[in-house]
Coordinates of C-alpha atoms and ligand atoms in Angstrom, one line a residue:
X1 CA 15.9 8.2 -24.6
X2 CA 12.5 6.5 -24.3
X3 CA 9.4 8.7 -23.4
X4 CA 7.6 5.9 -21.9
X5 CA 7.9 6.3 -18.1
X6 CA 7.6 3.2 -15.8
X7 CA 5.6 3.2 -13.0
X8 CA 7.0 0.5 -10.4
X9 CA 4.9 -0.3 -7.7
X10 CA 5.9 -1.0 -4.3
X11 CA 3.0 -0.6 -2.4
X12 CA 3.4 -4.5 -1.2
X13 CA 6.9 -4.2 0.0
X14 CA 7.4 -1.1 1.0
X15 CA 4.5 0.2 1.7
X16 CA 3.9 -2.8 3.8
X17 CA 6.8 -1.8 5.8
X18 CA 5.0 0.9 7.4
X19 CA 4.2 0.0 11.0
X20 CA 0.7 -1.4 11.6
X21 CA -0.1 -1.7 7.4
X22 CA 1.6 -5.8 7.4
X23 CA -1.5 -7.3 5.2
X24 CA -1.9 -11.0 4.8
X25 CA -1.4 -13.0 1.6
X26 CA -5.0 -12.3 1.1
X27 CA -5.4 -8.6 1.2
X28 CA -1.9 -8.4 -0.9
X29 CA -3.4 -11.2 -3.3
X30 CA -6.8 -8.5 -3.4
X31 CA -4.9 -5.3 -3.9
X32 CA -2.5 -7.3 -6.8
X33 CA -5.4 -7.5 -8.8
X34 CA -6.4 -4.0 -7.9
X35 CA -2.5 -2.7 -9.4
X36 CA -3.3 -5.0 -12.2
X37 CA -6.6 -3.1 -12.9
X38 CA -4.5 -0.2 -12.5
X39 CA -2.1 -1.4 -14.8
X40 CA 1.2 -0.7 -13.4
X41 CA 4.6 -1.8 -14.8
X42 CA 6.0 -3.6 -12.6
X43 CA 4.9 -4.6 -8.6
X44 CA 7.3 -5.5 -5.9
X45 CA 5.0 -7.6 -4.1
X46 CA 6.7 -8.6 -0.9
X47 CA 10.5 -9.4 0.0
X48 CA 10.8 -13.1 -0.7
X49 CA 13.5 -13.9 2.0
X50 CA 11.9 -12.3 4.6
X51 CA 9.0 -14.4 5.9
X52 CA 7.6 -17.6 4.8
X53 CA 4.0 -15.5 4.7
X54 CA 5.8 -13.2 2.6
X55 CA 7.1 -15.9 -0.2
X56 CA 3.7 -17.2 -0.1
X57 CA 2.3 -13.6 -1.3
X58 CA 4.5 -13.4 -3.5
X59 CA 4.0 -16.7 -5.0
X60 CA 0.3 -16.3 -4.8
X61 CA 0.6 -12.7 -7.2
X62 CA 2.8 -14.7 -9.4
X63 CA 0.4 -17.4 -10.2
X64 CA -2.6 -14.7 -10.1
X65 CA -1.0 -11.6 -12.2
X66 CA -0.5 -12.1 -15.8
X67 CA -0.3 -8.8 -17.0
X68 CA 2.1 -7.1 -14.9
X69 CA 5.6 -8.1 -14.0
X70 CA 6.2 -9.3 -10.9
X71 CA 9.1 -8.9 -8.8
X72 CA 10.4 -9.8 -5.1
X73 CA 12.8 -7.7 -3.6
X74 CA 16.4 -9.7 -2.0
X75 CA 19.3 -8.3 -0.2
X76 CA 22.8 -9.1 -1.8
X77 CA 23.1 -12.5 -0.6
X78 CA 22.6 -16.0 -2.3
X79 CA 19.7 -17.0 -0.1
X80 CA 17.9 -14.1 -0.6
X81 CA 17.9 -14.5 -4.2
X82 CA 17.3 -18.1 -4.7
X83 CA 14.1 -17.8 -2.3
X84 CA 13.0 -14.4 -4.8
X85 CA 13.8 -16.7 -7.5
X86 CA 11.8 -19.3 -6.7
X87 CA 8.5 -17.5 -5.3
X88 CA 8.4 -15.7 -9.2
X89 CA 9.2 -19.3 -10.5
X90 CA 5.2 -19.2 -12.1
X91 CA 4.9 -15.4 -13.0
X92 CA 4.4 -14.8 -16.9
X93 CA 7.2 -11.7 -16.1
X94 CA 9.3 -11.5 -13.6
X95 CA 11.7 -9.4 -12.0
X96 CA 14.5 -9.9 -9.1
X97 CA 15.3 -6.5 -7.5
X98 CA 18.5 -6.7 -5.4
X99 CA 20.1 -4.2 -2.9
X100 CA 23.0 -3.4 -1.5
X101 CA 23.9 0.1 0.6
X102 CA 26.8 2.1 -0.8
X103 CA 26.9 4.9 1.8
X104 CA 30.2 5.4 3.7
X105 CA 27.3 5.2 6.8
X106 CA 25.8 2.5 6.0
X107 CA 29.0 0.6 4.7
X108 CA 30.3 1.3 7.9
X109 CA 27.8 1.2 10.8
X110 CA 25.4 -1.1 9.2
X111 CA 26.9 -3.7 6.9
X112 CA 30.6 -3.7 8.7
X113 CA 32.0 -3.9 5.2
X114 CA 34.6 -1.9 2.9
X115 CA 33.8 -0.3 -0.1
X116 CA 35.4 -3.0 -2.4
X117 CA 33.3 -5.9 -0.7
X118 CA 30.0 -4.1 -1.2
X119 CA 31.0 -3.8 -4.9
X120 CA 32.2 -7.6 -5.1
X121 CA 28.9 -8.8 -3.6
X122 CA 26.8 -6.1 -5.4
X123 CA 28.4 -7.7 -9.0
X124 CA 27.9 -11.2 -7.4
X125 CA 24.4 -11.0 -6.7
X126 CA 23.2 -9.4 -10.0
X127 CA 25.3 -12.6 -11.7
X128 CA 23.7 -15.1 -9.4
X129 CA 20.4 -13.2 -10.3
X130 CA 20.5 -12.9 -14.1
X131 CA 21.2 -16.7 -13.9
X132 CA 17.5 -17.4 -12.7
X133 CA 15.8 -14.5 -14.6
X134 CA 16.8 -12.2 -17.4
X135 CA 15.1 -9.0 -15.7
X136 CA 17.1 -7.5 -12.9
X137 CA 17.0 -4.6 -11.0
X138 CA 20.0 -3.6 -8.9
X139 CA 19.4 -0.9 -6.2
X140 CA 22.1 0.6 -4.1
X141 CA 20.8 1.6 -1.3
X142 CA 21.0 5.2 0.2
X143 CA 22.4 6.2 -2.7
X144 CA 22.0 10.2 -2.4
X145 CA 24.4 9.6 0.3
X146 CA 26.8 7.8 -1.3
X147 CA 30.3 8.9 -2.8
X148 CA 30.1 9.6 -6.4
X149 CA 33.4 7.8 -7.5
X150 CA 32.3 4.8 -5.5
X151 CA 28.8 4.5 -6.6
X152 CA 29.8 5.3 -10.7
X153 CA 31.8 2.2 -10.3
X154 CA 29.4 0.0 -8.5
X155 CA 26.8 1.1 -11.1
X156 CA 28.9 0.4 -14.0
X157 CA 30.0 -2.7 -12.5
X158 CA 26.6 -4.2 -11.8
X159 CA 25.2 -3.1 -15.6
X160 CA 28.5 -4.8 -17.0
X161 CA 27.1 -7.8 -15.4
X162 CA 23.7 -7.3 -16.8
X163 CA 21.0 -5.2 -14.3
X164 CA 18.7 -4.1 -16.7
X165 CA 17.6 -1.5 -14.2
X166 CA 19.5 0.7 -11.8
X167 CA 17.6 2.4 -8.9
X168 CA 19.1 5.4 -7.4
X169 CA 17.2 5.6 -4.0
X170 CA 16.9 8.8 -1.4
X171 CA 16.5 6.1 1.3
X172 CA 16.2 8.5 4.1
X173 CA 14.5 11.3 2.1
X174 CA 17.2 14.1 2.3
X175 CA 17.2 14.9 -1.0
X176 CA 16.0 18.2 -2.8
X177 CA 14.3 18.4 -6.2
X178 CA 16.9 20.1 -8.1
X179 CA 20.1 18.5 -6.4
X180 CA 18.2 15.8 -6.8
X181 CA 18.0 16.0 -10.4
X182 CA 21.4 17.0 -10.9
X183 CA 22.9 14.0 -9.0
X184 CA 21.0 11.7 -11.7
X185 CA 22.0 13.6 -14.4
X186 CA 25.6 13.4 -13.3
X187 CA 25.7 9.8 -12.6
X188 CA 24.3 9.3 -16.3
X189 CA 26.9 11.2 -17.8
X190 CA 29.6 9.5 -16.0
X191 CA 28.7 6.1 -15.7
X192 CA 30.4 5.4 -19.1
X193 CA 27.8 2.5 -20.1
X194 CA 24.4 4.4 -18.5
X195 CA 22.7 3.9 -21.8
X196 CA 22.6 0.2 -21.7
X197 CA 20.5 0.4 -18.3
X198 CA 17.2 2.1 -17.5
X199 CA 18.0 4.4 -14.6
X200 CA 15.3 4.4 -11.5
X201 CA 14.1 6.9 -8.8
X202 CA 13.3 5.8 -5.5
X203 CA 12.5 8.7 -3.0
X204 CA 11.2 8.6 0.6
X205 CA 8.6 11.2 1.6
X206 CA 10.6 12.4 5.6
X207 CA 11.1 16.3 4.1
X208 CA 7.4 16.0 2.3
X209 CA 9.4 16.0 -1.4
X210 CA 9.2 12.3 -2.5
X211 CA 7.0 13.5 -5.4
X212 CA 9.2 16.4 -6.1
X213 CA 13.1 14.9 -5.6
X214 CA 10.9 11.9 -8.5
X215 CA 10.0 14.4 -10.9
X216 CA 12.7 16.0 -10.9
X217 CA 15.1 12.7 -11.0
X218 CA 13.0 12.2 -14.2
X219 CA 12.8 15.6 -15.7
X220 CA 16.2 16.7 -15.2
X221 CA 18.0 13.6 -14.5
X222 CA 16.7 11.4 -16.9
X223 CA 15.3 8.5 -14.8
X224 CA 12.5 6.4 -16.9
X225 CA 11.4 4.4 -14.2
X226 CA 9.4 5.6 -10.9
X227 CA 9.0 3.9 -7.8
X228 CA 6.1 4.8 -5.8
X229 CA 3.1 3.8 -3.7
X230 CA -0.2 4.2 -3.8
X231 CA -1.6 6.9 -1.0
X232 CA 2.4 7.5 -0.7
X233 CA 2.2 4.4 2.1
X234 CA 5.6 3.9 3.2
X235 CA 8.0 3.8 6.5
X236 CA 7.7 7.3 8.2
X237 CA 6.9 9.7 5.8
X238 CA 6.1 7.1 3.3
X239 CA 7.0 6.9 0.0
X240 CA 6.6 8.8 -3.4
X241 CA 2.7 8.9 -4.0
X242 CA 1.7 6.6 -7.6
X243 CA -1.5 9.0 -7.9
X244 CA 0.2 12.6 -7.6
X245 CA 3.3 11.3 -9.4
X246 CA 1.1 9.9 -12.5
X247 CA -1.6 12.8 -12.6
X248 CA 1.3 15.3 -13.0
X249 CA 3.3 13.7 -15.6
X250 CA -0.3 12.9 -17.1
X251 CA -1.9 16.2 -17.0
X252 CA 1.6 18.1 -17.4
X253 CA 2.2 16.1 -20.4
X254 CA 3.6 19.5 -22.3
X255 CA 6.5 20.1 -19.7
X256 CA 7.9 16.0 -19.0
X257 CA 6.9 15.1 -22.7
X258 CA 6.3 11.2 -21.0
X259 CA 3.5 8.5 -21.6
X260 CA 2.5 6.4 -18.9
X261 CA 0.3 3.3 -19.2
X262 CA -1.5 3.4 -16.5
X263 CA -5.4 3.7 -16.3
X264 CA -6.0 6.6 -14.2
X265 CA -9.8 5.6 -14.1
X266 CA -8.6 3.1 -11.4
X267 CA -6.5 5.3 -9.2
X268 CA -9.6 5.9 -6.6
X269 CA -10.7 2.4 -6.3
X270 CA -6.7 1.4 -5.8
X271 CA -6.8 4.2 -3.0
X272 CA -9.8 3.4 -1.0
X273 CA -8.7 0.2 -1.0
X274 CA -5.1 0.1 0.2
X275 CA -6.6 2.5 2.8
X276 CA -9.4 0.2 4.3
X277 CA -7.1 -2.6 3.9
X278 CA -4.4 -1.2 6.1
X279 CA -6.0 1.2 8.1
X280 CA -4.5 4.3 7.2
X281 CA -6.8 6.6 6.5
X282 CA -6.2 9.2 3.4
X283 CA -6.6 13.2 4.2
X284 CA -9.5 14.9 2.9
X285 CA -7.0 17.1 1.1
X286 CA -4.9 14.7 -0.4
X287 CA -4.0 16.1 -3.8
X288 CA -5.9 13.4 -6.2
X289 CA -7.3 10.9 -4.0
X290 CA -8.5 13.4 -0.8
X291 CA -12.1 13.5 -0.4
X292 CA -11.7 17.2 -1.2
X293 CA -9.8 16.8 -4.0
X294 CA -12.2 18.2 -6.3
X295 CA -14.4 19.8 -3.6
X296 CA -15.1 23.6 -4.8
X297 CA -16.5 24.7 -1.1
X298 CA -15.8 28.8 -1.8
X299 CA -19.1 30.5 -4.1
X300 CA -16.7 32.4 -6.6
X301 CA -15.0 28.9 -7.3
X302 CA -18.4 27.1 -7.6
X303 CA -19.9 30.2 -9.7
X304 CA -16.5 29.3 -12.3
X305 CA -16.8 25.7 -12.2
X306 CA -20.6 26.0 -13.3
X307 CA -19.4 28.7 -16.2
X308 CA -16.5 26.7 -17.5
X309 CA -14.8 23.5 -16.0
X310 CA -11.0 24.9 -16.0
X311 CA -11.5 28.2 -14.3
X312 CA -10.4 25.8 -11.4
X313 CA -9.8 22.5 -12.5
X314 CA -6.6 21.1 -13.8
X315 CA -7.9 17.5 -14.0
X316 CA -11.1 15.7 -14.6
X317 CA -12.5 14.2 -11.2
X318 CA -13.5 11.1 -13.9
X319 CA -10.8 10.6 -14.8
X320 CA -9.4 9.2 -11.4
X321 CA -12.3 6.9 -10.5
X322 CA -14.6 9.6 -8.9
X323 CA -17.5 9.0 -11.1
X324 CA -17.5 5.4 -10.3
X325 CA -18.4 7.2 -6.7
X326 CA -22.0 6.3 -7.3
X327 CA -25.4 4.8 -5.3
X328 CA -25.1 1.1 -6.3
X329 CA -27.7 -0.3 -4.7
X330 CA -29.9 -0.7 -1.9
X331 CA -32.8 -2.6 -0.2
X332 CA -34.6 -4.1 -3.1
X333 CA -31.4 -5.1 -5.1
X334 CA -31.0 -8.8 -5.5
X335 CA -28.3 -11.2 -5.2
X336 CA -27.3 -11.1 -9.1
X337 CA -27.1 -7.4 -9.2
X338 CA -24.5 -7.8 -5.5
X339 CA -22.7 -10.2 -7.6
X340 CA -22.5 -7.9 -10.4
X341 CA -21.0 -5.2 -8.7
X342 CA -18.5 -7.6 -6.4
X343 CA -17.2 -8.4 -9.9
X344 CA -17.4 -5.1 -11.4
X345 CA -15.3 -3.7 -8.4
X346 CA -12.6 -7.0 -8.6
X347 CA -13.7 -8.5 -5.7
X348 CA -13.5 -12.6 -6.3
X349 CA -14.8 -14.5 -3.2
X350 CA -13.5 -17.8 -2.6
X351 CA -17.2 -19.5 -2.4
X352 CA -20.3 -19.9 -2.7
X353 CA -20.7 -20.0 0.8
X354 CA -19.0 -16.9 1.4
X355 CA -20.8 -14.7 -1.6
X356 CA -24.0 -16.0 0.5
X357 CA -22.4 -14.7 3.6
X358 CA -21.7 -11.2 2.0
X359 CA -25.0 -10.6 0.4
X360 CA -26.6 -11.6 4.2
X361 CA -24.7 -8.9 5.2
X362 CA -25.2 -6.5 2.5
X363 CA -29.2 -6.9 3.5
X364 CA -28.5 -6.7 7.1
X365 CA -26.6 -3.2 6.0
X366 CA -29.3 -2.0 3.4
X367 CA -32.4 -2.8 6.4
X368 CA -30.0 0.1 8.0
X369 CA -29.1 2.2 5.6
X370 CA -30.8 3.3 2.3
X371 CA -28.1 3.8 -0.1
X372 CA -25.0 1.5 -0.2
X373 CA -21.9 3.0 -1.8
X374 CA -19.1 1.0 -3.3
X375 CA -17.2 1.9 -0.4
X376 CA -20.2 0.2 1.9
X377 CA -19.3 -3.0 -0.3
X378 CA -15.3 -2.6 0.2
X379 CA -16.2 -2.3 3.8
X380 CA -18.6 -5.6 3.8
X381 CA -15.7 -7.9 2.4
X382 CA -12.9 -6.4 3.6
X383 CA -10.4 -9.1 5.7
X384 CA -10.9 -7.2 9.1
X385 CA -14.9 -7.5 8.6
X386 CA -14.5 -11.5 7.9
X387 CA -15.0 -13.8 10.7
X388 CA -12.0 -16.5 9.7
X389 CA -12.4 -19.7 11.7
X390 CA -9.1 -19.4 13.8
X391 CA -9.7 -15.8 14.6
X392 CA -9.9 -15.8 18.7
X393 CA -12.4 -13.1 19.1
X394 CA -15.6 -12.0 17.7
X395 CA -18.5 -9.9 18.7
X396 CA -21.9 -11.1 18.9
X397 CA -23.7 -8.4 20.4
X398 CA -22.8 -5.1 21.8
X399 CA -25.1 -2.6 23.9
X400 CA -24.4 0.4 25.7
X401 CA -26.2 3.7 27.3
X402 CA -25.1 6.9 27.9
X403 CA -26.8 10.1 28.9
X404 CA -25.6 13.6 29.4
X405 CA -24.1 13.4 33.1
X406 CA -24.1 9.7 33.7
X407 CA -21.2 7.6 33.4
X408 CA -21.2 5.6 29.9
X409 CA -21.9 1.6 30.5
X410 CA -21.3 -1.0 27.9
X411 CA -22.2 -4.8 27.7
X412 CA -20.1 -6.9 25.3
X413 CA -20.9 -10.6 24.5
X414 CA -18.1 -12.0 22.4
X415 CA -16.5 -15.3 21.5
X416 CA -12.8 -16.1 22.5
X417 CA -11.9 -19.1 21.1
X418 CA -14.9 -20.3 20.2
X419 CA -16.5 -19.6 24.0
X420 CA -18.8 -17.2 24.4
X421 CA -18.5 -14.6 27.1
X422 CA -20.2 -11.3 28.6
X423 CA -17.9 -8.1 29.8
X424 CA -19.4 -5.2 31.3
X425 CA -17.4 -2.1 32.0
X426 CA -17.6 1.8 32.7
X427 CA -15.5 4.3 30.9
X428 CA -15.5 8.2 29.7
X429 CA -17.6 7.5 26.5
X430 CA -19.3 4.7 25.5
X431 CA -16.6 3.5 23.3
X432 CA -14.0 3.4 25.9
X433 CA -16.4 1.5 28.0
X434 CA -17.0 -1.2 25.3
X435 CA -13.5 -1.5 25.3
X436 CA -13.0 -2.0 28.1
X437 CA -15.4 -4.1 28.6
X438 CA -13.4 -6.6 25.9
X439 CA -10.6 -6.1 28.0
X440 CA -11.9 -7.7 30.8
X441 CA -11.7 -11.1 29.1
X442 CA -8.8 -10.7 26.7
X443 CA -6.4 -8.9 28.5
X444 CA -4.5 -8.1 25.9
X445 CA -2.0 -5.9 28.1
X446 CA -2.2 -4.1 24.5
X447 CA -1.3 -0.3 24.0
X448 CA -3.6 1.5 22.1
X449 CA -1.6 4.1 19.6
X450 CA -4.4 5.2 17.1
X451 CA -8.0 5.4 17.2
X452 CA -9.3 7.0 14.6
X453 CA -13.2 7.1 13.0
X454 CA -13.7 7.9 9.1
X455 CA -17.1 8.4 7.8
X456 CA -17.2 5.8 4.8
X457 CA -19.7 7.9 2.7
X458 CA -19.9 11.5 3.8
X459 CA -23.1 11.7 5.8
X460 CA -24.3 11.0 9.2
X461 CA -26.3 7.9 7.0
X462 CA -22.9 6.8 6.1
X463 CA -20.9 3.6 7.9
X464 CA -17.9 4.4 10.4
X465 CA -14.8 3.4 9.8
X466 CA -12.9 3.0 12.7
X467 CA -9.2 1.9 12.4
X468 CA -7.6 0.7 15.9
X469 CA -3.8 0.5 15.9
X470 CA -2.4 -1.5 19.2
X471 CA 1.0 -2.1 19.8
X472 CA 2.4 -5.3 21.7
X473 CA 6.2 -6.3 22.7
X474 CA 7.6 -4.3 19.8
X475 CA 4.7 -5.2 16.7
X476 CA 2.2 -3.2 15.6
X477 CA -1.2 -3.9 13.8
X478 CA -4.5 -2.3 12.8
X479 CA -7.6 -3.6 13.2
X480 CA -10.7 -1.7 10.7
X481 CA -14.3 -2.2 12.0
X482 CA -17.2 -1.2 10.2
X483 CA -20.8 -0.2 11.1
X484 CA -23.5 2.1 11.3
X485 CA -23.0 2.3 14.8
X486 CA -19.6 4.2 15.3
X487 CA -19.5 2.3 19.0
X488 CA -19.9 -1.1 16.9
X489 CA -17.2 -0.3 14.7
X490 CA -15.1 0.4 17.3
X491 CA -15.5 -2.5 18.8
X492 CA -15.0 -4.8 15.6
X493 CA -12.0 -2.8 14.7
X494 CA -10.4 -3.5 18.4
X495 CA -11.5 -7.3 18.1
X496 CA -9.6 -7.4 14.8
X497 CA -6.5 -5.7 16.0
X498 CA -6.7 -8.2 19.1
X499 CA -7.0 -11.1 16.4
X500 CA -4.2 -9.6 14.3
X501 CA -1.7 -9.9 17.5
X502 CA -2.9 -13.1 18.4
X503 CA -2.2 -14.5 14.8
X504 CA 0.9 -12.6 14.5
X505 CA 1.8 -14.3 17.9
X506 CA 1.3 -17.6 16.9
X507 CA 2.7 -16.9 13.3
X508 CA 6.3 -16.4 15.4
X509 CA 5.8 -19.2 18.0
X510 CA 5.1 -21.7 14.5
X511 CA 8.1 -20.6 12.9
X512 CA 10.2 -21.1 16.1
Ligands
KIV1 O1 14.5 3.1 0.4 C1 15.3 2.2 -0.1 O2 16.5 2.4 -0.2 C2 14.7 0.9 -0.5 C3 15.6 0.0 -1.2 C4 15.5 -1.4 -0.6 C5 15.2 0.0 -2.7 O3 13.5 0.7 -0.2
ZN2 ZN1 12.4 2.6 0.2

């Protein structure tokens, strides 16, 4: 058995999934090259057959990514395929990755099919995809929940045909480490041509044991290949989390006995950005990637640290990207040493014209602010902080006043659809009132399910980062502003999330 362990990405697909995190080809294009950087196996990035905007992704990564192999996820069905097929036509490496569910439940209730037509299409759909690319990945869905007997057959039966990988997933996340495990193991043992396969873990996070029911599918069961997400993004619960899952096969190296290939040094910079790209903040004590991570807050810990670095630390905070945590630049820095660090941090603009935009904006942010963080740059050229031509709305000035026992006023002048426009509202804090205030000419007829503010950089000097999630007839989006100003940001994150629904509207109405 190999000890290499693959780390498959599904950040893009999966993680996309979650409600509110649906990123456009742009952000998916930016956080490719990020995985790349991070240098993962294999990333699913998107689910061909499911959107044209989601075949264009993935054809976008596949031109883009060269060192990585690329694969679109496809339900058992011809279309599916043939559209994954064709979005990987231009990657160097690809991969199709097609599912079927073998649970009596979801046999029954979902697909309306017996057992013997799930395993004729699953054996149909790996042939019809080993015909367009030699790397295939079969998965059968809810598999933890399956019946043994059944699912030994469909697994031998779809490796006969030629899956090179077979994914086990805990699609619900019922699972427990050590059944887990065993339910792996098992299926190795009795799936009478395992060895010709590499066997996959795929565990959802609802219990809290996606890392756990992984490791353990690899260290008892065998599995060589892990399927994860950075930040553990996912439906619900999410999904297993690529940083905790690779630090503890890394830095537990004498229990699982595994390599991996991927360069920790870029875990952090993959984090923060996945986060300000979606929205979804990370918890300050998030094993790896939490801002406390490494924090030692208690004196006997500190007084231990100082005397010898693993009294209290089982990994180096270096080693995940925290060092690269650093002052970059500020006022006086000029426009090479901003285009230095865009580079340095993977950040390709499209033009001239837009690099020019950034670095206004960078002075503009350094006039306010004396130190400016990599994060402060994220932040700068992040999608939601991009005026893009057919966005509806966009703030031109905001001002407000509040004073202890007065009611908060706020006076937005914005542009909807390229017209500009002055609301003034009341509300309980200022940034309800600038909200409100927006209101008054959108009229969204939004809901608002999350507000939330993030401090970009720690300090009261530091940017908010204010994430927005609205919800609309059934979708969901985020909107991320950024500012100095915490009211500010609120109102550019709102503006986005308004711009998001009105693309997303028109996205539908295009399509028919
Ligand atoms: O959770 C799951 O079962 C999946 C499959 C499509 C692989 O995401
Ligand atoms: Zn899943």
């Amino acid at each position: 058995m190999s000890d290499r362990l693959i780390i498959f990405d599904t950040t893009l697909r999966d993680g996309e999934q979650s409600p509110g995190a649906s990123m456009t080809r742009d952000e998916k294009l930016r956080i490719a090259r990020q995985l790349e950087r991070l240098k993962v196996d294999v990333m699913e990035a998107g689910f061909a057959a499911s959107s044209p905007g989601d075949f264009d992704a993935i054809q976008a990564i596949a031109h883009a990514v060269r060192d990585v192999t690329v694969c679109s996820l496809a339900r058992a069905m011809e279309r599916d395929i043939t559209l994954a097929a064709d979005a990987l036509q231009y990657a160097k490496n690809s991969r199709i990755h097609v599912f079927i569910s073998t649970s009596p439940l979801h046999m029954a209730k979902k697909l309306c099919m017996t057992p013997d037509q799930v395993l004729e299409q699953a054996v149909q759909s790996v042939r019809l995809a080993k015909n367009r690319v030699s790397d295939v990945e079969f998965s059968a869905e809810d598999a933890y929940r399956s019946e043994e007997d059944f699912l030994c057959r469909v697994i031998e039966a779809v490796i006969h045909e030629g899956a090179t990988t077979v994914n086990m997933p805990d699609t619900v996340g019922y699972a427990i480490p050590a059944l887990y495990g065993n339910f792996i193991q098992r299926l190795r043992e009795r799936v009478p041509n395992s060895d010709k396969a590499i066997w996959s873990v795929h565990c959802h996070n609802d219990l809290g044991m996606a890392v756990a029911n992984s490791l353990a599918g690899v260290k008892i069961g065998g599995a060589r290949q892990v399927e994860c997400t950075i930040n553990g993004l996912g439906e619900r619960a999410g999904n297993c989390s690529l940083e905790e899952v690779v630090m503890a096969v890394r830095t537990r190296r004498d229990y699982f006995g595994l390599d991996v290939g991927v360069e920790t040094t870029q875990i952090l910079a993959a984090s923060r950005l996945v986060s300000q790209t979606t929205g979804f903040v990370v918890q300050p004590n998030k094993a790896v990637v939490g801002a406390n991570a490494f924090a030692h807050a208690s004196g006997i810990h500190q007084d231990g640290i100082m005397k010898a670095r693993d009294t209290y630390e089982i990994m180096r905070a270096e080693d995940v990207g925290w060092s690269a945590n650093k002052i970059v630049l500020g006022k006086l820095s000029g426009r090479n040493a901003f285009k230095q660090r865009l580079l340095e941090l993977g950040i390709q603009m499209d033009s001239e014209a837009d690099t020019n935009a950034a670095f206004a904006k960078f002075k503009e942010l350094a006039d306010r602010k004396s130190e400016i963080f990599d994060e402060d740059i994220l932040a700068l050229v992040s999608e939601d902080n991009v005026a893009h031509r057919h966005d509806q709305y966009a703030l031109v000035s905001l001002s407000q006043h509040s004073e202890t026992g007065e009611t908060p006023q706020a006076t937005v002048i914005m542009t909807m659809a390229g017209k500009e426009v002055t609301g003034s509202a009341n509300g309980n804090g200022p940034v309800d009132a600038s909200l409100k205030a927006i209101e008054i000419h959108a009229k969204s007829g939004a809901e608002m399910v999350l507000y939330s503010v993030n401090a970009i950089s720690g300090s009261t000097e530091s940017q908010a980062e204010v994430t927005v999630r609205l919800q609309k007839s059934g979708r969901v989006v985020n909107g991320v502003g950024d500012d100095p100003d915490i009211v500010v940001a609120s109102a550019k994150a709102y503006l986005s999330a308004l711009n998001k629904l009105q693309n997303q509207a028109s996205r539908v109405a295009a399509q028919g």
